mmCIF file of C-alpha atoms in Angstrom:
data_model
loop_
_atom_site.group_PDB
_atom_site.id
_atom_site.type_symbol
_atom_site.label_atom_id
_atom_site.label_comp_id
_atom_site.label_asym_id
_atom_site.label_seq_id
_atom_site.Cartn_x
_atom_site.Cartn_y
_atom_site.Cartn_z
ATOM 1 C CA UNK A 273 -0.095 -0.003 -0.034
ATOM 2 C CA UNK A 274 2.698 2.487 0.925
ATOM 3 C CA UNK A 275 4.580 1.614 -2.279
ATOM 4 C CA UNK A 276 1.404 2.304 -4.323
ATOM 5 C CA UNK A 277 0.801 5.626 -2.577
ATOM 6 C CA UNK A 278 4.541 6.596 -3.348
ATOM 7 C CA UNK A 279 4.117 5.759 -6.931
ATOM 8 C CA UNK A 280 0.852 7.677 -7.264
ATOM 9 C CA UNK A 281 2.511 10.615 -5.640
ATOM 10 C CA UNK A 282 5.389 10.318 -8.008
ATOM 11 C CA UNK A 283 3.003 10.285 -10.942
ATOM 12 C CA UNK A 284 1.228 13.349 -9.760
ATOM 13 C CA UNK A 285 4.421 15.293 -9.419
ATOM 14 C CA UNK A 286 5.561 14.216 -12.849
ATOM 15 C CA UNK A 287 2.148 15.210 -14.323
ATOM 16 C CA UNK A 288 2.240 18.691 -12.617
ATOM 17 C CA UNK A 289 5.787 19.233 -13.853
ATOM 18 C CA UNK A 290 4.504 18.417 -17.458
ATOM 19 C CA UNK A 291 1.635 20.661 -17.391
ATOM 20 C CA UNK A 292 3.348 23.634 -15.525
ATOM 21 C CA UNK A 293 3.460 26.713 -17.724
ATOM 22 C CA UNK A 294 6.750 27.434 -19.556
ATOM 23 C CA UNK A 295 8.161 30.786 -18.235
ATOM 24 C CA UNK A 296 7.946 33.540 -20.751
ATOM 25 C CA UNK A 297 11.186 35.053 -21.869
ATOM 26 C CA UNK A 298 11.680 38.579 -23.337
ATOM 27 C CA UNK A 299 14.913 40.166 -24.124
ATOM 28 C CA UNK A 300 16.987 43.226 -23.201
ATOM 29 C CA UNK A 301 17.325 45.691 -26.098
ATOM 30 C CA UNK A 302 20.145 45.586 -28.614
ATOM 31 C CA UNK A 303 20.720 48.281 -31.119
ATOM 32 C CA UNK A 304 19.770 47.498 -34.746
ATOM 33 C CA UNK A 305 21.871 48.469 -37.706
ATOM 34 C CA UNK A 306 18.783 49.412 -39.496
ATOM 35 C CA UNK A 307 17.694 51.795 -36.947
ATOM 36 C CA UNK A 308 21.211 53.432 -36.772
ATOM 37 C CA UNK A 309 21.189 54.000 -40.530
ATOM 38 C CA UNK A 310 17.710 55.698 -40.096
ATOM 39 C CA UNK A 311 19.265 58.077 -37.522
ATOM 40 C CA UNK A 312 22.250 58.888 -39.908
ATOM 41 C CA UNK A 313 19.697 59.664 -42.689
ATOM 42 C CA UNK A 314 18.326 62.565 -40.460
ATOM 43 C CA UNK A 315 21.733 64.375 -40.524
ATOM 44 C CA UNK A 316 21.276 65.589 -37.025
ATOM 45 C CA UNK A 317 23.468 65.821 -33.910
ATOM 46 C CA UNK A 318 23.370 66.441 -30.184
ATOM 47 C CA UNK A 319 20.087 64.887 -29.434
ATOM 48 C CA UNK A 320 18.807 63.885 -25.976
ATOM 49 C CA UNK A 321 15.808 61.929 -24.889
ATOM 50 C CA UNK A 322 14.322 64.042 -22.132
ATOM 51 C CA UNK A 323 11.455 61.890 -20.909
ATOM 52 C CA UNK A 324 9.324 59.009 -21.943
ATOM 53 C CA UNK A 325 5.951 58.144 -20.131
ATOM 54 C CA UNK A 326 3.387 55.419 -20.618
ATOM 55 C CA UNK A 327 -0.059 56.806 -19.791
ATOM 56 C CA UNK A 328 -2.387 53.762 -19.566
ATOM 57 C CA UNK A 329 -1.529 50.405 -17.884
ATOM 58 C CA UNK A 330 -0.029 48.173 -20.501
ATOM 59 C CA UNK A 331 -1.635 44.890 -21.517
ATOM 60 C CA UNK A 332 0.969 42.233 -20.675
ATOM 61 C CA UNK A 333 -1.172 39.252 -19.625
ATOM 62 C CA UNK A 334 -1.376 36.419 -21.968
ATOM 63 C CA UNK A 335 -2.992 33.115 -21.087
ATOM 64 C CA UNK A 336 -2.676 33.641 -17.378
ATOM 65 C CA UNK A 337 0.981 34.614 -17.421
ATOM 66 C CA UNK A 338 2.476 38.114 -17.520
ATOM 67 C CA UNK A 339 5.037 38.977 -20.151
ATOM 68 C CA UNK A 340 8.208 40.139 -18.346
ATOM 69 C CA UNK A 341 9.685 43.615 -19.083
ATOM 70 C CA UNK A 342 13.560 43.162 -19.447
ATOM 71 C CA UNK A 343 15.466 45.094 -16.782
ATOM 72 C CA UNK A 344 12.232 45.942 -14.871
ATOM 73 C CA UNK A 345 12.669 47.277 -11.383
ATOM 74 C CA UNK A 346 10.359 45.952 -8.709
ATOM 75 C CA UNK A 347 10.089 49.391 -7.195
ATOM 76 C CA UNK A 348 8.525 50.771 -10.473
ATOM 77 C CA UNK A 349 5.113 50.211 -12.147
ATOM 78 C CA UNK A 350 4.772 48.446 -15.434
ATOM 79 C CA UNK A 351 4.230 51.804 -17.052
ATOM 80 C CA UNK A 352 7.458 53.062 -15.733
ATOM 81 C CA UNK A 353 9.364 50.066 -16.619
ATOM 82 C CA UNK A 354 8.201 50.094 -20.188
ATOM 83 C CA UNK A 355 8.970 53.790 -20.477
ATOM 84 C CA UNK A 356 12.417 53.138 -19.230
ATOM 85 C CA UNK A 357 12.797 50.280 -21.672
ATOM 86 C CA UNK A 358 11.829 52.387 -24.627
ATOM 87 C CA UNK A 359 13.972 55.259 -23.503
ATOM 88 C CA UNK A 360 17.120 53.031 -23.166
ATOM 89 C CA UNK A 361 16.283 51.535 -26.513
ATOM 90 C CA UNK A 362 16.035 54.830 -28.345
ATOM 91 C CA UNK A 363 19.117 56.294 -26.669
ATOM 92 C CA UNK A 364 21.129 53.199 -27.797
ATOM 93 C CA UNK A 365 20.220 53.855 -31.425
ATOM 94 C CA UNK A 366 21.221 57.554 -31.103
ATOM 95 C CA UNK A 367 24.499 56.597 -29.284
ATOM 96 C CA UNK A 368 25.443 53.983 -31.895
ATOM 97 C CA UNK A 369 24.870 56.826 -34.600
ATOM 98 C CA UNK A 370 27.106 59.149 -32.600
ATOM 99 C CA UNK A 371 24.404 61.855 -32.094
ATOM 100 C CA UNK A 372 23.282 61.257 -28.436
ATOM 101 C CA UNK A 373 24.230 64.226 -26.150
ATOM 102 C CA UNK A 374 22.673 64.093 -22.774
ATOM 103 C CA UNK A 375 24.751 66.980 -21.284
ATOM 104 C CA UNK A 376 24.653 69.567 -23.774
ATOM 105 C CA UNK A 377 21.927 68.855 -26.394
ATOM 106 C CA UNK A 378 20.716 71.071 -29.259
ATOM 107 C CA UNK A 379 17.280 69.404 -29.071
ATOM 108 C CA UNK A 380 15.335 67.094 -26.746
ATOM 109 C CA UNK A 381 12.794 64.491 -27.587
ATOM 110 C CA UNK A 382 9.820 63.547 -25.435
ATOM 111 C CA UNK A 383 7.589 60.416 -25.882
ATOM 112 C CA UNK A 384 4.228 60.205 -24.353
ATOM 113 C CA UNK A 385 3.026 56.612 -25.012
ATOM 114 C CA UNK A 386 -0.738 56.377 -24.751
ATOM 115 C CA UNK A 387 -0.751 52.564 -24.426
ATOM 116 C CA UNK A 388 0.989 49.324 -25.178
ATOM 117 C CA UNK A 389 -1.309 46.459 -25.883
ATOM 118 C CA UNK A 390 -1.324 43.085 -27.695
ATOM 119 C CA UNK A 391 -3.614 40.811 -29.566
ATOM 120 C CA UNK A 392 -3.059 37.047 -28.580
ATOM 121 C CA UNK A 393 -5.356 34.910 -30.784
ATOM 122 C CA UNK A 394 -4.737 31.641 -32.682
ATOM 123 C CA UNK A 395 -4.936 33.624 -35.998
ATOM 124 C CA UNK A 396 -3.077 36.637 -35.018
ATOM 125 C CA UNK A 397 -0.451 37.853 -32.617
ATOM 126 C CA UNK A 398 0.295 41.505 -32.455
ATOM 127 C CA UNK A 399 1.885 44.342 -30.468
ATOM 128 C CA UNK A 400 0.312 47.770 -30.654
ATOM 129 C CA UNK A 401 1.937 50.961 -29.520
ATOM 130 C CA UNK A 402 0.354 54.441 -29.782
ATOM 131 C CA UNK A 403 2.713 57.373 -29.190
ATOM 132 C CA UNK A 404 2.888 61.050 -29.459
ATOM 133 C CA UNK A 405 6.496 62.378 -29.712
ATOM 134 C CA UNK A 406 7.357 66.030 -28.963
ATOM 135 C CA UNK A 407 10.470 68.000 -29.624
ATOM 136 C CA UNK A 408 11.900 70.914 -27.659
ATOM 137 C CA UNK A 409 11.649 72.901 -30.782
ATOM 138 C CA UNK A 410 7.935 72.643 -30.782
ATOM 139 C CA UNK A 411 7.180 69.946 -33.230
ATOM 140 C CA UNK A 412 4.805 67.056 -32.578
ATOM 141 C CA UNK A 413 4.552 63.643 -34.308
ATOM 142 C CA UNK A 414 1.859 61.021 -33.780
ATOM 143 C CA UNK A 415 2.563 57.284 -34.386
ATOM 144 C CA UNK A 416 0.449 54.271 -34.331
ATOM 145 C CA UNK A 417 2.730 51.091 -34.452
ATOM 146 C CA UNK A 418 1.549 47.634 -35.153
ATOM 147 C CA UNK A 419 4.089 44.678 -35.033
ATOM 148 C CA UNK A 420 2.735 41.441 -36.205
ATOM 149 C CA UNK A 421 4.272 38.259 -34.834
ATOM 150 C CA UNK A 422 4.408 35.100 -37.070
ATOM 151 C CA UNK A 423 1.624 32.659 -36.299
ATOM 152 C CA UNK A 424 2.792 29.853 -38.689
ATOM 153 C CA UNK A 425 3.033 26.401 -37.192
ATOM 154 C CA UNK A 426 1.320 27.821 -33.957
ATOM 155 C CA UNK A 427 0.971 24.927 -31.478
ATOM 156 C CA UNK A 428 -1.373 26.525 -28.912
ATOM 157 C CA UNK A 429 -1.806 29.763 -27.009
ATOM 158 C CA UNK A 430 1.055 29.023 -24.652
ATOM 159 C CA UNK A 431 3.298 28.925 -27.738
ATOM 160 C CA UNK A 432 1.570 32.226 -28.964
ATOM 161 C CA UNK A 433 2.378 33.897 -25.678
ATOM 162 C CA UNK A 434 6.035 32.652 -25.845
ATOM 163 C CA UNK A 435 6.242 34.192 -29.303
ATOM 164 C CA UNK A 436 4.828 37.559 -28.083
ATOM 165 C CA UNK A 437 7.251 37.719 -25.164
ATOM 166 C CA UNK A 438 10.120 36.823 -27.390
ATOM 167 C CA UNK A 439 9.193 39.539 -29.861
ATOM 168 C CA UNK A 440 8.847 42.405 -27.343
ATOM 169 C CA UNK A 441 12.120 43.827 -28.196
ATOM 170 C CA UNK A 442 11.496 43.470 -31.779
ATOM 171 C CA UNK A 443 8.164 45.368 -31.463
ATOM 172 C CA UNK A 444 9.950 48.212 -29.586
ATOM 173 C CA UNK A 445 12.804 48.303 -32.347
ATOM 174 C CA UNK A 446 9.937 48.453 -34.968
ATOM 175 C CA UNK A 447 8.313 51.359 -33.200
ATOM 176 C CA UNK A 448 11.600 53.161 -33.258
ATOM 177 C CA UNK A 449 12.375 52.300 -36.930
ATOM 178 C CA UNK A 450 8.896 53.490 -37.984
ATOM 179 C CA UNK A 451 9.408 56.801 -35.973
ATOM 180 C CA UNK A 452 12.855 57.515 -37.403
ATOM 181 C CA UNK A 453 11.755 56.607 -40.929
ATOM 182 C CA UNK A 454 8.732 58.909 -41.102
ATOM 183 C CA UNK A 455 9.327 62.088 -43.196
ATOM 184 C CA UNK A 456 7.311 64.010 -40.403
ATOM 185 C CA UNK A 457 9.803 63.102 -37.834
ATOM 186 C CA UNK A 458 12.740 65.016 -39.398
ATOM 187 C CA UNK A 459 11.572 68.441 -37.997
ATOM 188 C CA UNK A 460 11.660 67.086 -34.434
ATOM 189 C CA UNK A 461 15.404 66.697 -34.425
ATOM 190 C CA UNK A 462 16.033 70.294 -35.748
ATOM 191 C CA UNK A 463 17.777 72.479 -33.029
ATOM 192 C CA UNK A 464 15.549 74.135 -30.564
ATOM 193 C CA UNK A 465 15.158 74.136 -26.783
ATOM 194 C CA UNK A 466 12.209 76.446 -26.049
ATOM 195 C CA UNK A 467 9.363 73.983 -25.763
ATOM 196 C CA UNK A 468 8.597 71.740 -22.707
ATOM 197 C CA UNK A 469 5.418 69.419 -22.970
ATOM 198 C CA UNK A 470 3.452 68.726 -19.845
ATOM 199 C CA UNK A 471 3.726 64.989 -20.499
ATOM 200 C CA UNK A 472 0.144 64.627 -19.154
ATOM 201 C CA UNK A 473 -2.631 62.585 -20.680
ATOM 202 C CA UNK A 474 -4.436 65.723 -21.727
ATOM 203 C CA UNK A 475 -1.652 66.093 -24.339
ATOM 204 C CA UNK A 476 -3.234 63.108 -26.116
ATOM 205 C CA UNK A 477 -6.757 64.036 -25.801
ATOM 206 C CA UNK A 478 -6.652 67.544 -26.937
ATOM 207 C CA UNK A 479 -5.957 68.852 -30.442
ATOM 208 C CA UNK A 480 -4.064 72.028 -30.999
ATOM 209 C CA UNK A 481 -6.927 73.110 -33.185
ATOM 210 C CA UNK A 482 -9.676 72.459 -30.580
ATOM 211 C CA UNK A 483 -11.228 75.229 -28.596
ATOM 212 C CA UNK A 484 -9.727 75.491 -25.203
ATOM 213 C CA UNK A 485 -10.465 78.015 -22.555
ATOM 214 C CA UNK A 486 -7.632 80.499 -21.659
ATOM 215 C CA UNK A 487 -7.568 79.282 -18.098
ATOM 216 C CA UNK A 488 -7.245 75.725 -19.140
ATOM 217 C CA UNK A 489 -4.538 76.200 -21.725
ATOM 218 C CA UNK A 490 -1.671 76.149 -19.380
ATOM 219 C CA UNK A 491 -2.889 72.927 -18.049
ATOM 220 C CA UNK A 492 -2.361 71.335 -21.470
ATOM 221 C CA UNK A 493 0.734 73.042 -22.780
ATOM 222 C CA UNK A 494 3.568 74.901 -20.852
ATOM 223 C CA UNK A 495 4.422 76.615 -24.107
ATOM 224 C CA UNK A 496 2.215 76.148 -27.165
ATOM 225 C CA UNK A 497 4.058 74.382 -30.078
ATOM 226 C CA UNK A 498 4.298 76.343 -33.275
ATOM 227 C CA UNK A 499 3.805 73.297 -35.479
ATOM 228 C CA UNK A 500 2.406 69.795 -35.497
ATOM 229 C CA UNK A 501 3.081 66.747 -37.573
ATOM 230 C CA UNK A 502 1.023 63.699 -38.152
#
């Protein structure tokens, strides 16, 4: 009887080990040659990344497991950790191109990320990032990024979640490449240090052409930009 009980217990342990979810793995960011070339095509210099902020709570849960943020600090929220990740990634591309200057920049870039979300379905795996980039010279550029993860030979949703986690850095790289490659982004890296955005959610919900009461204007912009790109 005792032997049977031990065998049954061993079988249960083995079964639980087989059915335990595989830990999701995402990667720290590494500079991409394609992104560096995109920076070089801008013919700019002395650029700093002043601030990155994620407004809404990111969607990181997939089939009951959370996709990890590489380099995340437990003392920070997911919003802050993703903002830090994007900032490090963008700075790495500027650094590799030789244009990053944090001490004495000619222009500063701000990124207000509205949300980071994903689609995890058998027929589609996708990262989506909605951003508004500001320049200290007064220019603004809106970017809606979608990065599709291959679903060919997808075994199940655990496999799908693993693919989403594995592609997190690729989605960030794509968001940077799309930003750098857009013709509308060029004006953002022209010299100028007079404008500082509030970096509040209102910056996303208000248009520069909308009617705003004078007493509310300062809550939306510290200094109103002189041009807007989309």
